[in-house]
C-alpha positions in Angstrom: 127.7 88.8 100.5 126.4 86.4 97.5 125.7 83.6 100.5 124.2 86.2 102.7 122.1 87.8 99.6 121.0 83.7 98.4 119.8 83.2 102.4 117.5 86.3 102.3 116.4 85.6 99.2 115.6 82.0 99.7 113.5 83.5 102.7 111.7 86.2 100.1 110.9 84.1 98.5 109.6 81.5 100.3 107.1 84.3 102.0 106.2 85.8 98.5 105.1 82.3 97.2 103.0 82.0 100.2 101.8 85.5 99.2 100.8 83.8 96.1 98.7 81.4 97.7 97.2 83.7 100.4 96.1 86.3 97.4 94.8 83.2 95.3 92.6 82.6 98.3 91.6 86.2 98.8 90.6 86.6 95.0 88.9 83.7 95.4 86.6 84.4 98.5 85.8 88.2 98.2 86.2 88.5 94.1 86.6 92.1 92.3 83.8 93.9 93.7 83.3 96.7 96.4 83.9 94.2 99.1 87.3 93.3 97.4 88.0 96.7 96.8 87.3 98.0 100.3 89.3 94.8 101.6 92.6 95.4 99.1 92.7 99.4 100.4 92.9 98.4 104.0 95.3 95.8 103.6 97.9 98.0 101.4 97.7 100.2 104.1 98.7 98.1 106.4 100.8 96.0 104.2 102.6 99.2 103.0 103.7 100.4 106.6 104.9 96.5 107.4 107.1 96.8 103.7 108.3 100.1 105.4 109.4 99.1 108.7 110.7 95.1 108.1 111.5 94.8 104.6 115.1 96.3 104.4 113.9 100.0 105.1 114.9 100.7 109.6 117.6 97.9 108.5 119.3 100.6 106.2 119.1 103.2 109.1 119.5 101.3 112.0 122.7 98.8 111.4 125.2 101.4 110.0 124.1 103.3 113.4 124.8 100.3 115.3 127.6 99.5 113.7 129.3 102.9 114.3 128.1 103.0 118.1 129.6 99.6 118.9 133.2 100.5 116.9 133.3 103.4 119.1 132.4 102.8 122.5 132.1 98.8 122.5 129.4 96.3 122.8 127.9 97.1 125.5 127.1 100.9 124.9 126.0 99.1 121.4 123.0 97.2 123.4 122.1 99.8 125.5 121.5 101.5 122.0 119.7 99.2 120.5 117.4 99.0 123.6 116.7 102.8 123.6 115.8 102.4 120.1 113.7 99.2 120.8 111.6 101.0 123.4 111.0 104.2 121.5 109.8 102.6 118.1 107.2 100.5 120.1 105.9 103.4 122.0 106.0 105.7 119.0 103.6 102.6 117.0 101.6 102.0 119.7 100.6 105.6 120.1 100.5 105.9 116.0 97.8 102.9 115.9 95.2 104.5 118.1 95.8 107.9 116.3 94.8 105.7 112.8 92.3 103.9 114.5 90.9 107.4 115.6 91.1 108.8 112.2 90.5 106.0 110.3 87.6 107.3 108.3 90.0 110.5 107.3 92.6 108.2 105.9 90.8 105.6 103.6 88.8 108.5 102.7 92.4 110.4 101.7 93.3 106.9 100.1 90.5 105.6 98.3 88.6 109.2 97.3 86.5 107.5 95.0 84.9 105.8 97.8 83.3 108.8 99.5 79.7 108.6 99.9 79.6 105.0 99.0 79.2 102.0 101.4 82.4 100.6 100.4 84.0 103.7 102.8 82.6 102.0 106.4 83.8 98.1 104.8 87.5 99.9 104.2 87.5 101.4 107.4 85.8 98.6 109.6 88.6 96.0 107.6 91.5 98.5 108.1 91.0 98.8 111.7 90.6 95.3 112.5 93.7 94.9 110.7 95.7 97.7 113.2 96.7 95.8 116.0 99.2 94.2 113.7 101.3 98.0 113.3 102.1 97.6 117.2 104.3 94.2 116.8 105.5 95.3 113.4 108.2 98.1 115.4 110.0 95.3 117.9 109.5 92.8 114.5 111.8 95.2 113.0 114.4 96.7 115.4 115.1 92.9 116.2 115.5 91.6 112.5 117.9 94.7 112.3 119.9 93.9 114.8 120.4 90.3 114.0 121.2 91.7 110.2 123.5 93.7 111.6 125.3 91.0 113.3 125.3 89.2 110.4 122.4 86.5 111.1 120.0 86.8 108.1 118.7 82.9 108.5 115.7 83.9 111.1 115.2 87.3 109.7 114.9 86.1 106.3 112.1 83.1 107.1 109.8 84.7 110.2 107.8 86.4 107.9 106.3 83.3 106.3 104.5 83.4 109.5 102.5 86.3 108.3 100.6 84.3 105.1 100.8 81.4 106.6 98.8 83.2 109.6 96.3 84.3 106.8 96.2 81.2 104.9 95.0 79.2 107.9 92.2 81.5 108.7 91.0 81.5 104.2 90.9 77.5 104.5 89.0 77.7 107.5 86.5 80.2 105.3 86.4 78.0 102.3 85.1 75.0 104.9 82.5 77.6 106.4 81.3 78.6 102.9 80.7 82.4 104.2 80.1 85.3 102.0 82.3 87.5 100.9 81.0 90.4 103.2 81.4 88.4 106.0 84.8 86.9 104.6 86.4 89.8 104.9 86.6 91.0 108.2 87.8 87.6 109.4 90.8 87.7 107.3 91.5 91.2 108.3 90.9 89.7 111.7 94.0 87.7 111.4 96.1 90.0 110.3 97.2 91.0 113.9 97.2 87.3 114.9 100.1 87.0 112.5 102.3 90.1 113.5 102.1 88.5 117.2 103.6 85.4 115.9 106.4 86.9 114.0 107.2 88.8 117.3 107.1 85.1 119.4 109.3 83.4 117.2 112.0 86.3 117.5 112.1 86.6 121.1 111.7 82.8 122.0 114.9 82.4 119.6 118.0 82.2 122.3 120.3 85.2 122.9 117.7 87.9 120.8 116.3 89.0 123.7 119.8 90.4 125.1 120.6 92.0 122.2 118.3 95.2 123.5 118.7 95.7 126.8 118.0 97.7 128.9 114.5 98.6 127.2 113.9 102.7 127.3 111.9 105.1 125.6 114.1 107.9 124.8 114.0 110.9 123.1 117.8 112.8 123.8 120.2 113.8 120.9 121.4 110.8 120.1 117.6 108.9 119.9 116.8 112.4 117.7 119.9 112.1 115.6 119.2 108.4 114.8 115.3 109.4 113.6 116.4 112.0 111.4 118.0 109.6 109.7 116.1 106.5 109.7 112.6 108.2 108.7 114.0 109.5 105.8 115.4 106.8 105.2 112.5 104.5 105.4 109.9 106.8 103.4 112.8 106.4 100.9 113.1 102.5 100.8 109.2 102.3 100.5 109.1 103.8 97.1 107.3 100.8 94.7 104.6 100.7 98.1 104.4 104.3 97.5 103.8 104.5 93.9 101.8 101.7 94.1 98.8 103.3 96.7 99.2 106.5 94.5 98.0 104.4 92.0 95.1 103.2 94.0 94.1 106.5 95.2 93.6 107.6 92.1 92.3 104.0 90.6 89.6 104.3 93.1 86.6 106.1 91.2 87.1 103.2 88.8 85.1 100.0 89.6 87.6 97.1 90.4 90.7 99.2 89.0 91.9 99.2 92.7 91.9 95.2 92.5 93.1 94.7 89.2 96.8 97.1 89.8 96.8 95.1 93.3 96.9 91.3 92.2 99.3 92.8 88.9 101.9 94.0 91.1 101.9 90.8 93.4 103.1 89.5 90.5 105.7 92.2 90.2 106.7 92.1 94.1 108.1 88.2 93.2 111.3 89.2 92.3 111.3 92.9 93.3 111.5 90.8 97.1 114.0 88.7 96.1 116.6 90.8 94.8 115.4 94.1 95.9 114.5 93.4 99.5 117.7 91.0 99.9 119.7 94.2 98.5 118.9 96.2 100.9 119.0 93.8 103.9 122.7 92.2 102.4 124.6 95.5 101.0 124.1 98.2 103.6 125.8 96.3 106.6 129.0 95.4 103.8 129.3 98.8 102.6 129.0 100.4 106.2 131.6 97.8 107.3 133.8 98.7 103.9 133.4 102.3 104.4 134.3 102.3 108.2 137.2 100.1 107.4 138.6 102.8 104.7 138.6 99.2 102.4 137.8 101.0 98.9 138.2 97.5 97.0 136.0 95.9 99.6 133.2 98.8 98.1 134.1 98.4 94.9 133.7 94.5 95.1 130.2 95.0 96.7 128.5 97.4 94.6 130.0 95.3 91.3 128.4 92.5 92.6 125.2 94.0 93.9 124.7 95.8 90.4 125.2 92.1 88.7 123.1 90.4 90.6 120.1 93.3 90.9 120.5 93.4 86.3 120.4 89.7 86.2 117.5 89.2 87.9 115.3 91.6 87.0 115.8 91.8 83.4 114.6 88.2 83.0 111.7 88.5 85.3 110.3 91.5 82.9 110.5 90.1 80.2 109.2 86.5 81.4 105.9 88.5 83.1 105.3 90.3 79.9 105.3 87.0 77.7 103.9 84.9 80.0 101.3 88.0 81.9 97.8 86.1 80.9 98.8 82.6 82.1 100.3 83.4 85.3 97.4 85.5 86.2 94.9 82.8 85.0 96.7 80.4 86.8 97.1 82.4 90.3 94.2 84.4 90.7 91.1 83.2 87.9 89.1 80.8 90.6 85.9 81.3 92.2 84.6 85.3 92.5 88.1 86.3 89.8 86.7 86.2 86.1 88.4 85.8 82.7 87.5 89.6 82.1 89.5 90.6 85.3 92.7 88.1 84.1 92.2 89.9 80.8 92.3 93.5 82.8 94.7 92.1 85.1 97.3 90.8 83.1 97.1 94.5 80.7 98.3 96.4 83.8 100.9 93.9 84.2 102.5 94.6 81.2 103.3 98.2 82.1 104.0 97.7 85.8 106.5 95.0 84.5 108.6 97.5 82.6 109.2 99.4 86.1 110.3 96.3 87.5 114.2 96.9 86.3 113.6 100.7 87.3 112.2 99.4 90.9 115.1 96.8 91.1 117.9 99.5 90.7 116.7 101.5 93.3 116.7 99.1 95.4 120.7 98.2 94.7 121.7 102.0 94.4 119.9 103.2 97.7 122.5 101.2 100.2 125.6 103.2 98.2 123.8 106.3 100.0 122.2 104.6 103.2 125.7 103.0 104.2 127.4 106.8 103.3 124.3 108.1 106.4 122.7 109.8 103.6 119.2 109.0 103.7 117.9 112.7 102.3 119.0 111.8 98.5 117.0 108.8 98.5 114.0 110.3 100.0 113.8 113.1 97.4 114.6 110.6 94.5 111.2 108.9 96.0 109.3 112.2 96.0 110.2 113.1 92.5 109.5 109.7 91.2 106.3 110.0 93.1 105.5 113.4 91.7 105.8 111.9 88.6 103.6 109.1 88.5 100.8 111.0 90.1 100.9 113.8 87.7 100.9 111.0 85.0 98.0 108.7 86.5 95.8 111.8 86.4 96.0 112.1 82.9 96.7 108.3 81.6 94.4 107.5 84.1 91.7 109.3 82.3 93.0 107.9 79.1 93.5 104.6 79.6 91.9 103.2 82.7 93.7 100.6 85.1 96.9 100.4 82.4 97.4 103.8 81.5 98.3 104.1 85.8 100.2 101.2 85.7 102.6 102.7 83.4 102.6 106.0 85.0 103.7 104.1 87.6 106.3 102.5 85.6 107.5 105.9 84.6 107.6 107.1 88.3 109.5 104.2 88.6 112.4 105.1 86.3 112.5 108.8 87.6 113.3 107.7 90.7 116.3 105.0 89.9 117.2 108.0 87.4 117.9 110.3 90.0 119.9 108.3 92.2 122.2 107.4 89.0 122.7 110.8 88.3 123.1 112.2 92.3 125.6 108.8 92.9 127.8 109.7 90.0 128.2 113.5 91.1 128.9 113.1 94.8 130.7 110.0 95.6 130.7 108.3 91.7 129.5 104.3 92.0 132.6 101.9 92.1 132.4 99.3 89.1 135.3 96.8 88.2 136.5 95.8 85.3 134.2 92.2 85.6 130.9 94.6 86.3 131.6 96.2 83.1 132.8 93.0 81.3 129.8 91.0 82.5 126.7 93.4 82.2 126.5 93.6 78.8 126.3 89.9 78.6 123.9 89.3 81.1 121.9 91.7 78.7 122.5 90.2 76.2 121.4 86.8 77.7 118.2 87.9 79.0 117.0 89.1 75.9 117.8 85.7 73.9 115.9 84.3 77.0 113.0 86.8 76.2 113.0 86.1 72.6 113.1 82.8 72.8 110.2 82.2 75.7 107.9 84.3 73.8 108.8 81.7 70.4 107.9 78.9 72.4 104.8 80.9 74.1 103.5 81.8 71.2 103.6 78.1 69.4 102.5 75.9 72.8 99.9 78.2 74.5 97.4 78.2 71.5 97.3 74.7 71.3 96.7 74.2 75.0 93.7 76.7 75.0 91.4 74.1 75.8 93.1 71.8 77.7 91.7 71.2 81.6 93.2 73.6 83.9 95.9 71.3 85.8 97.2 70.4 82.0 97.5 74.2 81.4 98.7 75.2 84.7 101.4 72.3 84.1 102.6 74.0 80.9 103.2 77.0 82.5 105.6 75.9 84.9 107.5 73.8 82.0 107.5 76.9 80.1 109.1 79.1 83.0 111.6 76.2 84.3 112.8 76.1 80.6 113.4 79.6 80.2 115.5 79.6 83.7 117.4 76.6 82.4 117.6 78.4 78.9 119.0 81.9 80.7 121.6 79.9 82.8 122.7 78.0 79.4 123.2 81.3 77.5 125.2 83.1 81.1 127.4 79.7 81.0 128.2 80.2 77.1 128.5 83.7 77.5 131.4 83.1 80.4 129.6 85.4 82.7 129.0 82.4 85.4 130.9 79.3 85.7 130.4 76.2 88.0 133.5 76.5 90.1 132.9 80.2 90.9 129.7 79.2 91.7 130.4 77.4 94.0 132.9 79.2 95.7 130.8 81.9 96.4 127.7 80.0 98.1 129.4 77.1 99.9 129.3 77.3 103.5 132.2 78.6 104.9 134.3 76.8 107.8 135.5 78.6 109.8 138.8 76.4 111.9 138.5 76.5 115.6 141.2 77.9 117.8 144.1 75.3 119.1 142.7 75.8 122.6 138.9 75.3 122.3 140.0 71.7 120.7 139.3 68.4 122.7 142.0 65.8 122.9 
């Protein structure tokens, strides 16, 4: 599981650097303004139903159905499953697009309320529905990186969405060379939004044997095809929760002028590690527990969730506290270049600060929602979601008022922790988590050690950053990175002393396997 979770994570991570780079261009061409504003609506939109469908959420639906179809009648019924499935998500996307397209003016105006009667409504809507033909390759993208997941391939899965920012990159440097303004910007790079889902979908079907893996294709709506949705919408509602909270926020950030852009480049920042351990969660742990559940294996579920708990705390605890000390570089660094001011880093980098303190909160959902996926329980998830939701709305409406861009943020924080809350509470009722004796030896020092990290990152912040305050730009940039490699090194240092890791177990657990060939298949 550790080598399967490193794989996807390695492949997060990769795409969420390019994220980096694409949003660095996009702050950097279009700015803070209405045209930014209108722009950063229609692409959470968008980006909110591709998080939905690829990013772990039909995966926690789809493989333990799979899984269960192919135990019980065999490979083959398993395939001609799979394809039913295929067929129906892509005509059930395809017909959703045109209704959006249709309606678009309804939803942005349902999204971004603040924008009626303002010209930035018709820039949303024109951006969002050049940007639609990309939600009708998102639905085979997905059944086929579920399948392969549930087979146990994460490799391809894990790096064909680079090909979306990377997509979106090219088209920004060809921009920067045209020198066009940021009204007519915009709907190029929403342009090439689409461009990018049809590559993803290349690359997975030019990949040899994924293409028989659904077959025949059907659109199908019987018992079985209507069992499997009831779950899997649920389900992927569920799994979409920091998306969720996140356009809440939006929606009501909207009346207030670049508020919308400033929660949007703070929680790219906060989607950094939330896709590496939270997306790899969900993609890794549901197809071991549905295998360790089917297999009556208790210790084989006991071993996963341990681990899975582990590894979601000692990731995100240092990633909080790192984005909190270090919140005004990083966003100076990233985003503060052409159309992005120092007062939007300054308003940027405040929201940060309370979106980073749901970043543990966002985490733990994302570790605790397999425990009920792999169980086919997808409605406990869900209404964790809506309550958390409820929450941050009811919140926003009065921080909002309060405090602007940060007082949302940290309702959205707060929504955050109702929702990881309520699956703690509903998990140890019904079915009670399984932790071993290491879980509960080791968490407390992998607390502990995130905390010295903390303390001492923000010592070293606090001394070195002043004196670089008017040092060029590379220089400061370069300080940065020091700083953050150092407090990696620094956390490892303090796990090793601490005995929760050590360099032989390490190793164990992320070497390739080799798996010894049968006496037969051998060559003389």
């Amino acid at each position: 599981m550790i080598r399967s979770f490193l794989t996807v994570s390695t492949g997060t991570l990769a795409s969420r650097l390019l994220g980096f780079a694409r949003d660095a261009m996009i702050a950097a061409l279009l700015g803070t303004g209405a045209v930014a504003d209108a722009f950063l609506v229609a692409f959470q939109l968008v980006n909110v139903v591709r998080r939905l469908l690829t990013e772990g959420a039909l995966n926690a639906a789809l493989v333990p159905a799979w899984l269960r179809v192919r135990e019980a009648e065999g490979s083959k019924a398993a395939t001609a499953f799979a394809g039913r499935v295929l067929g129906t998500v892509s005509a059930a996307l395809i017909g959703t697009t045109l209704l959006i397209g249709l309606s678009m003016p309804f939803v942005i105006a349902v999204l971004a309320p603040g924008f009626s009667g303002q010209p930035t409504l018709r820039l949303a809507v024109d951006d969002a529905r050049l940007m639609l033909p990309y939600l009708a390759f998102a639905g085979p993208v997905t059944v086929l990186m579920a399948l392969m997941n549930a087979q146990g391939r994460f490799a391809l899965t894990a790096f064909s969405p680079l090909l979306f920012n990377i997509a979106l990159i090219a088209v920004m440097a060809a921009l920067f060379g045209w020198r066009l303004e940021a009204n007519a910007a915009a709907p190029a790079i929403a342009a090439s939004v689409g461009i990018s889902g049809l590559l993803q979908l290349s690359v997975l079907l030019l990949r040899r044997g994924t293409g028989h893996v659904a077959t025949p294709l059907r659109v199908s709506f019987d018992g079985e095809m209507r069992g499997f949705f009831g779950k899997a919408i649920p389900g992927m509602i569920a799994s979409s929760g920091p998306q969720t909270l996140v356009v809440a926020g939006a929606i009501i950030a909207s009346s207030e002028p670049s508020a919308v852009s400033w929660l949007y480049f703070a929680n790219r920042l906060i989607e950094l590690p939330l896709g590496i351990v939270g997306v790899a969660m969900g993609t890794v742990m549901v197809p071991a527990l549905a295998r360790a559940l089917r297999g009556g294996d208790r210790n084989a579920v006991t071993e996963a969730e341990s681990r899975g708990l582990e590894l979601a705390v000692g990731l995100a605890l240092p990633a909080m506290l790192g984005l909190i000390v270090l919140r005004e570089p990083i966003v100076r660094m990233l985003f503060q270049h052409g159309l992005f001011s120092a007062s939007d880093t300054g308003s940027t980098a405040q929201a940060l600060i309370w979106l980073a303190l749901g970043l543990p909160a966002h985490v733990l959902v994302k570790s605790l929602s397999p425990a009920f996926f792999a169980r086919d329980d997808t409605a406990t998830p869900l209404l964790a979601t809506l309550k958390g939701l409820a929450v941050a709305i009811v919140l926003a409406l009065v921080l909002g008022r309060l405090f602007g861009a940060g007082g949302i943020a940290a309702s959205i924080a707060a929504g955050a922790w109702s929702s990881a809350l309520s699956l703690i509470r509903r998990g140890a009722a019904t079915f009670g988590f399984s932790i071993d004796d290491a879980a509960r030896r080791r968490l407390p020092r992998i607390v502990a050690a995130a905390i010295g990290m903390g303390a001492l990152l923000w010592l070293k912040a606090s001394f070195v950053l002043p004196l670089a305050a008017s040092a060029p730009g590379i220089a400061q940039a370069a300080l940065l990175l020091v700083l953050i490699a150092g407090a990696m090194m620094i956390y490892g240092l303090l796990l090793l002393l601490l005995g929760v890791i050590g360099w032989t177990a390490a190793w164990r657990a992320i070497r390739p396997r080799v798996i010894p060939k049968p006496a037969s298949d051998l060559r003389e």
